[in-house]
Coordinates of C-alpha atoms (C1' of nucleotides) in Angstrom, one line a residue:
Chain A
X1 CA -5.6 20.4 -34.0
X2 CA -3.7 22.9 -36.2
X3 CA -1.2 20.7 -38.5
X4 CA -1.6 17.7 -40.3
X5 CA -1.4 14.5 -39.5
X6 CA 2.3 12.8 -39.4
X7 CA 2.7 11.4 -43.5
X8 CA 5.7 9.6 -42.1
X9 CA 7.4 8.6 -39.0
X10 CA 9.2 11.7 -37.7
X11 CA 12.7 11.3 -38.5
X12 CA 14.3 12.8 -35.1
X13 CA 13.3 12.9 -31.7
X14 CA 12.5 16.7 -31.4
X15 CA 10.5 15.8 -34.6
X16 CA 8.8 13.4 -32.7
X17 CA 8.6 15.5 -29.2
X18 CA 7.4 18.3 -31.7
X19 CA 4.3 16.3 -32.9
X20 CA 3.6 15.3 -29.2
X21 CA 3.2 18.7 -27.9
X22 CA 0.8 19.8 -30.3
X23 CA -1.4 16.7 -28.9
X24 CA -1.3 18.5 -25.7
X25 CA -4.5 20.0 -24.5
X26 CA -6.6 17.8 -26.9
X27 CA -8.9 15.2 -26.8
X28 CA -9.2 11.3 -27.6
X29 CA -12.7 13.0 -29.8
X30 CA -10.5 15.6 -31.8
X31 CA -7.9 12.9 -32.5
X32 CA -10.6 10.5 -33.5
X33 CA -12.5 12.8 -35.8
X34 CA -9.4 13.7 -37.7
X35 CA -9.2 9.8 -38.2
X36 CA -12.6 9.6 -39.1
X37 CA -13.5 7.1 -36.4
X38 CA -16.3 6.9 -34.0
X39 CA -15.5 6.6 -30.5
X40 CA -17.5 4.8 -28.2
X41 CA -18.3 6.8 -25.0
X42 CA -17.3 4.0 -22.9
X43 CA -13.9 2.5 -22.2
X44 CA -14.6 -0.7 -21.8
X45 CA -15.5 -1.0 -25.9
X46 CA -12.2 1.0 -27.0
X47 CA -9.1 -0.4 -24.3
X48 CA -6.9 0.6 -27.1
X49 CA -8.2 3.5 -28.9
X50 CA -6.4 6.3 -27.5
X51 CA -2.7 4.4 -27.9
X52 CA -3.9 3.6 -31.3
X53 CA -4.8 6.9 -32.4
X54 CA -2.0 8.8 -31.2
X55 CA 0.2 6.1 -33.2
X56 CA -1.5 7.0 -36.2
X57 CA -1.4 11.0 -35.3
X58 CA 2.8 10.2 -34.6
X59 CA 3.4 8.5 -36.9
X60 CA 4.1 5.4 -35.7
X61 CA 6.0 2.6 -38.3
X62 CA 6.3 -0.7 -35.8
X63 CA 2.9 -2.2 -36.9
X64 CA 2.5 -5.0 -34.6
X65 CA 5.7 -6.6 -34.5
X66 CA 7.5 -6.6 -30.9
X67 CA 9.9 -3.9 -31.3
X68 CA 9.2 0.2 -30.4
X69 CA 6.5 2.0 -32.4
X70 CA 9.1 4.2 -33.7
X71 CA 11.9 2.1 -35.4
X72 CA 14.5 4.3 -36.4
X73 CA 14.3 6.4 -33.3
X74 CA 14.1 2.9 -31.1
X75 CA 11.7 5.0 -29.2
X76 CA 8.1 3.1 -27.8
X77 CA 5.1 5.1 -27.4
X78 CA 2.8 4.2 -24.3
X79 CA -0.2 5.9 -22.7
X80 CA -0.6 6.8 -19.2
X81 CA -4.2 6.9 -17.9
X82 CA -3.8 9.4 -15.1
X83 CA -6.7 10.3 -12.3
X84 CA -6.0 13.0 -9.6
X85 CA -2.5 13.1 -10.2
X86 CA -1.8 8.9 -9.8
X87 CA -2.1 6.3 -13.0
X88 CA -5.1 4.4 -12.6
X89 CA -3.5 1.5 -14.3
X90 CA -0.6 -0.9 -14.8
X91 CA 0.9 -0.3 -17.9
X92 CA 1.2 -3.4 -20.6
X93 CA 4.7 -3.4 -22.0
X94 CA 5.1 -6.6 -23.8
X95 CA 4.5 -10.1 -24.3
X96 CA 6.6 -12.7 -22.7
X97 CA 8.3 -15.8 -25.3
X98 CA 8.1 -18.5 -22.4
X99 CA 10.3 -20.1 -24.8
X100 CA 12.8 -18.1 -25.5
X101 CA 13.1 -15.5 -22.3
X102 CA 15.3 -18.2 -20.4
X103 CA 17.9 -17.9 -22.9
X104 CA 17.8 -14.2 -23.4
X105 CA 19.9 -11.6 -21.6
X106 CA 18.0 -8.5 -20.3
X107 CA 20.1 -6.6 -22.5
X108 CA 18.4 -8.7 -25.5
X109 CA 15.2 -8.9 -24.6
X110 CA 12.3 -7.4 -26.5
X111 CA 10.6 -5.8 -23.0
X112 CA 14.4 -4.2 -22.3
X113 CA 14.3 -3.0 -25.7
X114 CA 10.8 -1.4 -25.3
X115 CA 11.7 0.2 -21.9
X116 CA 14.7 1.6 -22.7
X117 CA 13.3 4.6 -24.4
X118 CA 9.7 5.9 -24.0
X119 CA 7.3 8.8 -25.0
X120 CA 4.5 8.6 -22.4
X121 CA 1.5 10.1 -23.1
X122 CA -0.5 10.9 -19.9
X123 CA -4.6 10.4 -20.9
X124 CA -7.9 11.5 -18.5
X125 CA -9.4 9.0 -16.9
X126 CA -11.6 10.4 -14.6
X127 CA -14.6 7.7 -14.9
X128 CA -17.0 10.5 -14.9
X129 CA -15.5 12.6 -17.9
X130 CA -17.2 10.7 -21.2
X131 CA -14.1 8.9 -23.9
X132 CA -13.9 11.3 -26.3
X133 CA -13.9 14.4 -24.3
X134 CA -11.2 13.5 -22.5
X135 CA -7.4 15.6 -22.6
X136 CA -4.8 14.4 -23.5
X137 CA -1.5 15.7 -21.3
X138 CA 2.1 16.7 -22.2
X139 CA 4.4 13.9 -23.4
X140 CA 7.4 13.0 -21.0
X141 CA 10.3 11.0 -23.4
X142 CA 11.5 8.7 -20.5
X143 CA 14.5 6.6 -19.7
X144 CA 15.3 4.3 -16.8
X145 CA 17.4 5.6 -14.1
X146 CA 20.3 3.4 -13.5
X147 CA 18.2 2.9 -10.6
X148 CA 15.1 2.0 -12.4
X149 CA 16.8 0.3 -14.7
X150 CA 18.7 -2.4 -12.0
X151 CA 14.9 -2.7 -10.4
X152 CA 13.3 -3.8 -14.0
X153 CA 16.3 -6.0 -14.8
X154 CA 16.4 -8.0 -11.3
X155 CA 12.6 -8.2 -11.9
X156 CA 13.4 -9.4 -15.1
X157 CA 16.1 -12.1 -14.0
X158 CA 13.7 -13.7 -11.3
X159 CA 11.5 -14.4 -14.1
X160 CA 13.7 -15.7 -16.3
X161 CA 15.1 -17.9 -13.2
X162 CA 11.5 -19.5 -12.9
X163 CA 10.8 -19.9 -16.5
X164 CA 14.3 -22.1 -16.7
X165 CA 13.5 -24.1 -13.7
X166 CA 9.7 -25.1 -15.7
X167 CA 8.1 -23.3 -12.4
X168 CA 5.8 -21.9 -14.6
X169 CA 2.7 -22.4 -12.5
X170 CA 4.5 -19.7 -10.2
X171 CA 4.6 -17.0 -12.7
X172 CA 1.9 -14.8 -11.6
X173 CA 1.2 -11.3 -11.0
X174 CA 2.8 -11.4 -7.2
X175 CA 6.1 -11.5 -8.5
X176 CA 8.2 -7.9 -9.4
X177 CA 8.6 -4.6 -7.5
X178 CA 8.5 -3.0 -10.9
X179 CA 7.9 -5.1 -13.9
X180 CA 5.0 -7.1 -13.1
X181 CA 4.1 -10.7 -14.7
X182 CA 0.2 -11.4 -15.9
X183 CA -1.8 -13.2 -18.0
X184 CA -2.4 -11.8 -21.5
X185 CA -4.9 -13.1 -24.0
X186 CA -8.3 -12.2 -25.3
X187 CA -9.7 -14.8 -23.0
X188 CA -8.8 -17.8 -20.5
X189 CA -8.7 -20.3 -23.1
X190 CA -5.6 -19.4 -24.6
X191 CA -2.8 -21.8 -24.5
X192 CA 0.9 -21.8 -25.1
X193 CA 4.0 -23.4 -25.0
X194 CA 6.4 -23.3 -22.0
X195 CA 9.6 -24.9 -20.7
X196 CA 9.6 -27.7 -18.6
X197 CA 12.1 -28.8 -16.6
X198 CA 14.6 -30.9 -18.4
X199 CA 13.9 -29.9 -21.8
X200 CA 10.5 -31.2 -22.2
X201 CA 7.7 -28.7 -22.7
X202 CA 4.4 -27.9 -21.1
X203 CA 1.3 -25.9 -22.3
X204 CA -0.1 -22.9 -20.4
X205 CA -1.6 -19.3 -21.0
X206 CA 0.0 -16.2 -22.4
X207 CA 1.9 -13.9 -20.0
X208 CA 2.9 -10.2 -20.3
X209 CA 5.6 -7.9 -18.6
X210 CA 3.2 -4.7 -17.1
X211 CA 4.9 -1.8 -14.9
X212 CA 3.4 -1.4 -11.5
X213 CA 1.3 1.5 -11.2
X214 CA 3.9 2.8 -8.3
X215 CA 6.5 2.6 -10.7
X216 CA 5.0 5.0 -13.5
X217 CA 3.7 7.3 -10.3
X218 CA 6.9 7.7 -10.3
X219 CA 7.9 8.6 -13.1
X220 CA 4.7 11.1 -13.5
X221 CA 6.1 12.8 -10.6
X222 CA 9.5 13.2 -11.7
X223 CA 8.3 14.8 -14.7
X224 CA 5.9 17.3 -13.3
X225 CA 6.6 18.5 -9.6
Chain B
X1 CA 7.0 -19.8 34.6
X2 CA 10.3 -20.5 36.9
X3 CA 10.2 -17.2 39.0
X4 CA 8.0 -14.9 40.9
X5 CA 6.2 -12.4 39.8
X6 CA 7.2 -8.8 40.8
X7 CA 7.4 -7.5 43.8
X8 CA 8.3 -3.8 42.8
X9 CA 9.2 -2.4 39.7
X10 CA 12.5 -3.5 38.1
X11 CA 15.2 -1.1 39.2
X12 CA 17.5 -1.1 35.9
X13 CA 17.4 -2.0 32.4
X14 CA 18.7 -4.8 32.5
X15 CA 16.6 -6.5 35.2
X16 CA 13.4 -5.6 33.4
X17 CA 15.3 -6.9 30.4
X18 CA 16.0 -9.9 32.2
X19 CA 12.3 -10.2 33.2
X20 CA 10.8 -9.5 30.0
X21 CA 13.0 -12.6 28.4
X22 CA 11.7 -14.9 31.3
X23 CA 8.1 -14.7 29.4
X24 CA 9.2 -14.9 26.0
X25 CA 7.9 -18.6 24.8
X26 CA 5.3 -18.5 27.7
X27 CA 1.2 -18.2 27.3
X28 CA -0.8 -15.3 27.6
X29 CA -2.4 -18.0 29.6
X30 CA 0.0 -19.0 31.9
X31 CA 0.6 -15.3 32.8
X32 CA -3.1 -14.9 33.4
X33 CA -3.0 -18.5 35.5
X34 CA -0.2 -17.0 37.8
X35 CA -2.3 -14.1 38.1
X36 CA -5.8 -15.7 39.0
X37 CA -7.6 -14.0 35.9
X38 CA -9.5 -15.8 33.8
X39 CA -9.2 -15.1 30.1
X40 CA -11.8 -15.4 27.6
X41 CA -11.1 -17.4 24.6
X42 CA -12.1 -14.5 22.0
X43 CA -9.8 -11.5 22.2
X44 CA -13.1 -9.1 21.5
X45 CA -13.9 -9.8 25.2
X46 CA -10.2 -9.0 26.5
X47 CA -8.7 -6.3 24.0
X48 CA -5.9 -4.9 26.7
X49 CA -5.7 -8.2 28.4
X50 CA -2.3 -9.2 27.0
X51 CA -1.1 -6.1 28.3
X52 CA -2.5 -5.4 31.3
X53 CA -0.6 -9.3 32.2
X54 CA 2.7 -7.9 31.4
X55 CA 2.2 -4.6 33.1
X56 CA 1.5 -6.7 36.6
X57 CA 4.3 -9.4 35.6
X58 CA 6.9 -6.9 34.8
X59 CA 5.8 -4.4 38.2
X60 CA 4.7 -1.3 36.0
X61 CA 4.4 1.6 38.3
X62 CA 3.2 4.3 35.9
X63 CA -1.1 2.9 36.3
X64 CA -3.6 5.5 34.4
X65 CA -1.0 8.3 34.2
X66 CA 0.2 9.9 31.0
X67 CA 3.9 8.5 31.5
X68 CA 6.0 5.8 30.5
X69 CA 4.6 2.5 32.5
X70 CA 8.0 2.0 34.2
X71 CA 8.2 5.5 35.8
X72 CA 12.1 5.8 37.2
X73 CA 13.2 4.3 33.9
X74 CA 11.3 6.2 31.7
X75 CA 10.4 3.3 29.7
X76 CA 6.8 2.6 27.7
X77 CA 5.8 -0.9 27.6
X78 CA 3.9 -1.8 24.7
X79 CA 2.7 -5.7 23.4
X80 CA 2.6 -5.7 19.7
X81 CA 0.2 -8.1 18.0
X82 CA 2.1 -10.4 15.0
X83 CA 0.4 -12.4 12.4
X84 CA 3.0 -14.0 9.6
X85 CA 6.0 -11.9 10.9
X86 CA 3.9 -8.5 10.2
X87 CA 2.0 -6.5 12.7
X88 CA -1.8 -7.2 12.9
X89 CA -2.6 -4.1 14.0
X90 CA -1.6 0.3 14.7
X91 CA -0.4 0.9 17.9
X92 CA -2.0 3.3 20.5
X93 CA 0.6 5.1 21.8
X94 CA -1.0 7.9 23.9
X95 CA -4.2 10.3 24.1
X96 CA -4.6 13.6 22.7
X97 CA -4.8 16.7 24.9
X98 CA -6.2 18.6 22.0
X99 CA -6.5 21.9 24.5
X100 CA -3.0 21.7 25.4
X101 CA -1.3 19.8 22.1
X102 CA -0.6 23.5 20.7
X103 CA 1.4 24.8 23.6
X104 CA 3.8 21.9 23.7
X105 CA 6.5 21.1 22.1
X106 CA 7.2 18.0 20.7
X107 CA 10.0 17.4 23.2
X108 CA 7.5 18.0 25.9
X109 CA 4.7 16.4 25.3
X110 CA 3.6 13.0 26.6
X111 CA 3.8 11.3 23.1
X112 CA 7.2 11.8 22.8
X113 CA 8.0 11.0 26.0
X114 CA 6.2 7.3 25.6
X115 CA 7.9 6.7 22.0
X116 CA 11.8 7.7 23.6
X117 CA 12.2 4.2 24.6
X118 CA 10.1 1.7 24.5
X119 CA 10.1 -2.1 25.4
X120 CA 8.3 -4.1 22.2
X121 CA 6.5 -7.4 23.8
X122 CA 5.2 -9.4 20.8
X123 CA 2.5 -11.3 21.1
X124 CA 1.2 -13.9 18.5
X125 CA -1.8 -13.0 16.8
X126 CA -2.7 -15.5 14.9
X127 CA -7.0 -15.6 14.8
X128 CA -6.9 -19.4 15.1
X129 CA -5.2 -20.1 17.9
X130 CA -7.1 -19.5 21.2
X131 CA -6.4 -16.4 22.9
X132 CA -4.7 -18.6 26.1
X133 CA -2.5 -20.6 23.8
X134 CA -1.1 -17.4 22.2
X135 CA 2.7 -17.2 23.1
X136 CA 4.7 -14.1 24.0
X137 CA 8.0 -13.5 21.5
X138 CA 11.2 -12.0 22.8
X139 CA 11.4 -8.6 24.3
X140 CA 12.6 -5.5 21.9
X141 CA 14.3 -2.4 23.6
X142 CA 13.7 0.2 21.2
X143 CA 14.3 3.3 20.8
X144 CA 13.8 6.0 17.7
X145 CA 16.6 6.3 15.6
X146 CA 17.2 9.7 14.4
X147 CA 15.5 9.5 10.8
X148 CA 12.7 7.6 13.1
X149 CA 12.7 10.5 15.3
X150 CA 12.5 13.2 12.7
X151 CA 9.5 11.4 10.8
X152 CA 7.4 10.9 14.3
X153 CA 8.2 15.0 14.7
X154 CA 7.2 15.9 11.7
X155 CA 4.0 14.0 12.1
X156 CA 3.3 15.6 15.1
X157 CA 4.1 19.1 14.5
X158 CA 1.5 18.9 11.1
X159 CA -0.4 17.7 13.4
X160 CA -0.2 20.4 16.5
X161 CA -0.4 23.1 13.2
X162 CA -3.9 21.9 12.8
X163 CA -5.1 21.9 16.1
X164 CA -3.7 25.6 17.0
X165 CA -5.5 26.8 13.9
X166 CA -9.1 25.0 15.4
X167 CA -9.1 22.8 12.2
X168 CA -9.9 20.1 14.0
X169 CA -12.3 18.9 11.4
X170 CA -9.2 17.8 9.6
X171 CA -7.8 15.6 12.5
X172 CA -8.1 11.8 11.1
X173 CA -6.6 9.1 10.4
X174 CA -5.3 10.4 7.0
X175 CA -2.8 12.3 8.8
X176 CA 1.1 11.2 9.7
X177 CA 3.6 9.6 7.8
X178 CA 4.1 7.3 10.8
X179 CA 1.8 8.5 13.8
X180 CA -1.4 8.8 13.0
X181 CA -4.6 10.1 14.4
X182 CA -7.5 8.0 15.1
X183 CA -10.6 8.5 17.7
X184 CA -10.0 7.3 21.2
X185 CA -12.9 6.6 23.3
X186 CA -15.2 4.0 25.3
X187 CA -17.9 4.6 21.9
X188 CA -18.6 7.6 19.4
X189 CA -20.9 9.9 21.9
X190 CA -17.8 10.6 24.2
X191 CA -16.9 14.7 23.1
X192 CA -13.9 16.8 25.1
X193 CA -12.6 20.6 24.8
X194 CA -10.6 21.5 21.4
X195 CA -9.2 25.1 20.6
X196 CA -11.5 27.1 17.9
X197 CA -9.1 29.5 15.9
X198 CA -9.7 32.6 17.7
X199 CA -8.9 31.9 21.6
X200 CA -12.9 30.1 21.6
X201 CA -13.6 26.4 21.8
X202 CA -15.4 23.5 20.4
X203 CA -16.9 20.0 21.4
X204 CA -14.9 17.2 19.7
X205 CA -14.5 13.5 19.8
X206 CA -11.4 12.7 21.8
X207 CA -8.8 11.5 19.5
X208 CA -5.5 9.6 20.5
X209 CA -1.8 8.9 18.7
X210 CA -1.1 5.4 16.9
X211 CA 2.1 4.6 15.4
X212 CA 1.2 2.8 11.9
X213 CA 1.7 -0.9 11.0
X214 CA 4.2 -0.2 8.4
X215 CA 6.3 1.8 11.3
X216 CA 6.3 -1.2 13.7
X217 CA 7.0 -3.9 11.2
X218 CA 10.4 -1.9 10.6
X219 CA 11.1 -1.8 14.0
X220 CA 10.3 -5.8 14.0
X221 CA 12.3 -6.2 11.1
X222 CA 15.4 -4.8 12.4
X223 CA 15.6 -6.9 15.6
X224 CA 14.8 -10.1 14.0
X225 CA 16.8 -10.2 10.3
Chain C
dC1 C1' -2.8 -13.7 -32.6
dA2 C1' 0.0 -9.7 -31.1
dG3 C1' -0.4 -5.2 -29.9
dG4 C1' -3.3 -1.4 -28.1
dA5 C1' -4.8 -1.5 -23.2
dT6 C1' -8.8 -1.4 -19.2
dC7 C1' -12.3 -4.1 -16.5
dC8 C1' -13.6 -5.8 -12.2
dA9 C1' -13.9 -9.5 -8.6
dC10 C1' -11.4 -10.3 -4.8
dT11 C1' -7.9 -9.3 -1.1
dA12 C1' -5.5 -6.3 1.8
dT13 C1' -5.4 -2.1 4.2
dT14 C1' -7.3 1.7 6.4
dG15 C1' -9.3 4.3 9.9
dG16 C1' -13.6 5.1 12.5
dA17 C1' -15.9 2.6 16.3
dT18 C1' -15.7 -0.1 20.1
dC19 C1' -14.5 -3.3 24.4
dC20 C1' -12.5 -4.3 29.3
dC21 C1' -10.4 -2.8 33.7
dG22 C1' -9.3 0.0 37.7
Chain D
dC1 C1' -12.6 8.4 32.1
dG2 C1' -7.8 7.2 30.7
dG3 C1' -5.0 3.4 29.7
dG4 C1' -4.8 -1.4 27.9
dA5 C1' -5.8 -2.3 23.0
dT6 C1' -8.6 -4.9 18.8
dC7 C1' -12.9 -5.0 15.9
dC8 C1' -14.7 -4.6 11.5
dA9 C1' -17.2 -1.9 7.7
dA10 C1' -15.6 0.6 4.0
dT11 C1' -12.0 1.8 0.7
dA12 C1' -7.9 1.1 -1.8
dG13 C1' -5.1 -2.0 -4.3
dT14 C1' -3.9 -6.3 -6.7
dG15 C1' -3.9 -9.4 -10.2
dG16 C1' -6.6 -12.6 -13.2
dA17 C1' -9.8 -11.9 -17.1
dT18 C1' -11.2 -9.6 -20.9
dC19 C1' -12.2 -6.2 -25.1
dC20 C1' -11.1 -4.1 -29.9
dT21 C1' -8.3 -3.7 -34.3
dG22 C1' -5.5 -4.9 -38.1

DNA sequence: CAGGATCCACTATTGGATCCCG
DNA sequence: CGGGATCCAATAGTGGATCCTG
């Protein structure tokens, strides 16, 4: 790592594209020394560590509030764990507000507004390479095809479909082609409210929008072939 | 069953058409009643049995040769096992002639000249229903459409590449997009004649042409929406 | 708890192996 | 054996559960 870290969020996008590149080629251990934090040589005891250092390395000003990780440039950083050319995961992209999504528009939503602009950062994760030796790759700044973007939205409007109805026992992870519904909480027991019916309410666990990992393969591939 | 079986084979189109419909809604074992066979109840004991039914009730013509079953017409009969409105499993389609697959073209050879047109018999596969109680669907006249056509070529051609250059190692089932490769034979000690690069052989496992699940259910799709 | 994500048990699919008949 | 195919162990993929930090 030549430069120092960001003292500010960057102020354009070629500021921020700028800062990404230099990432490039480095590791989740050079990033985390610079921080002065330990890394754990095991995944499974740092899920976020990689997103969360490159936030700090970019300069990221969203905290955790559900808007991008860059403000002014409405830009939303995300990491890609990629293995032999495919992501090995889905990617989270935001919490769902049972209680509010119904009457949102797409347009309005907080997941729209994440997906609209992002700076993937594909991440190692070949099991066998140990966490903080692993490269980081070059940053792709992405936005949805109008293709892409009628998929995530029709995803999106199913949901919201459900959600009015009170079917809320049928939002699971079977539903989208591209934006994928799942639970998200630290564990089972979490509970919250939900919509049901004719205005009455009903309790039940914490959902999240993900992409599908075929949907980010995608987008890998468009960048790099 | 209101009519006799056949005498001969079916002289047009249409009257194999019109016999093929006759057995849609009847039994695999009402066909094997009419033919004084007795069929098992488990369909390990009778893999081809469906089959080899239709091939008498229909008056195939072609027996153990590489052509299409209904020789003047030029047409392939093939049953096609559905579970849930999908395909339960690949399709054989025809055996390998891995000294010979080289010299001919696609346009020539006997896999092409079974997939040109071929009359679809599906057969309900459901693994809880006895294998006499399974029902025969409606017959499906196929044949490939162009883009169908130009995928099965390709296949094939990637395919006859590999086998002219005695790579034969690298014939599996990985291969084709749409026809695949998989081993053919009674068990796994059978081995036949393949090319070796330079004009010599080598002892292989005979190997055969299946068309893929995800081909067929299109072709199911199409007559049925 | 919301945001940063991956873990991992289970299901679906794949593809090598196999079964019956003439 | 070649033609009629399906079986089933192993792998890939899905989706519910979970982990760390501020």
């Amino acid at each position: 790592m030549h430069v120092q870290p960001a003292s500010g969020p960057p102020l354009t996008e070629d500021a921020l594209l700028d800062r990404a590149h230099l990432v490039a080629g480095h590791t989740i251990g050079e990033l985390a020394e610079r921080a002065a934090i330990a890394v754990p040589r095991e995944m499974r005891r740092a899920k976020g560590l990689a997103g969360q250092l490159l936030e700090r390395y970019l300069g990221a000003d969203a905290g955790s509030r559900a808007e991008p990780d860059f403000t002014a440039l409405r830009i939303e950083l995300k990491t890609l764990p990629v293995h032999e050319g495919k992501p090995k995961e889905s990617t989270f992209v935001s919490s769902i507000e049972l209680d509010a999504l119904a009457d949102t528009d797409f347009e309005d939503s907080p997941v729209w507004h994440k997906l609209r602009r992002i700076l993937w950062m594909p991440v190692e994760a070949d099991p066998s390479v140990p966490l903080p030796l692993r490269h980081f790759g070059s940053p792709i700044l992405w936005s949805p095809s109008p293709s892409e973007r009628r998929v995530l939205q029709d995803d999106y409007e199913r949901v919201a479909t459900l959600v009015l109805a009170g079917r809320i026992d049928e939002l699971d992870g079977h539903l989208g082609d591209a934006l994928q519904v799942r639970p998200k909480a630290a564990h089972g027991g979490v509970r919250e409210r939900a919509p049901e019916g004719l205005g009455g309410y009903q309790w039940t666990g914490p959902r999240g929008f993900y992409l599908r990992p075929t949907f980010t393969a995608a987008i890998l591939h468009a960048a790099f072939r």
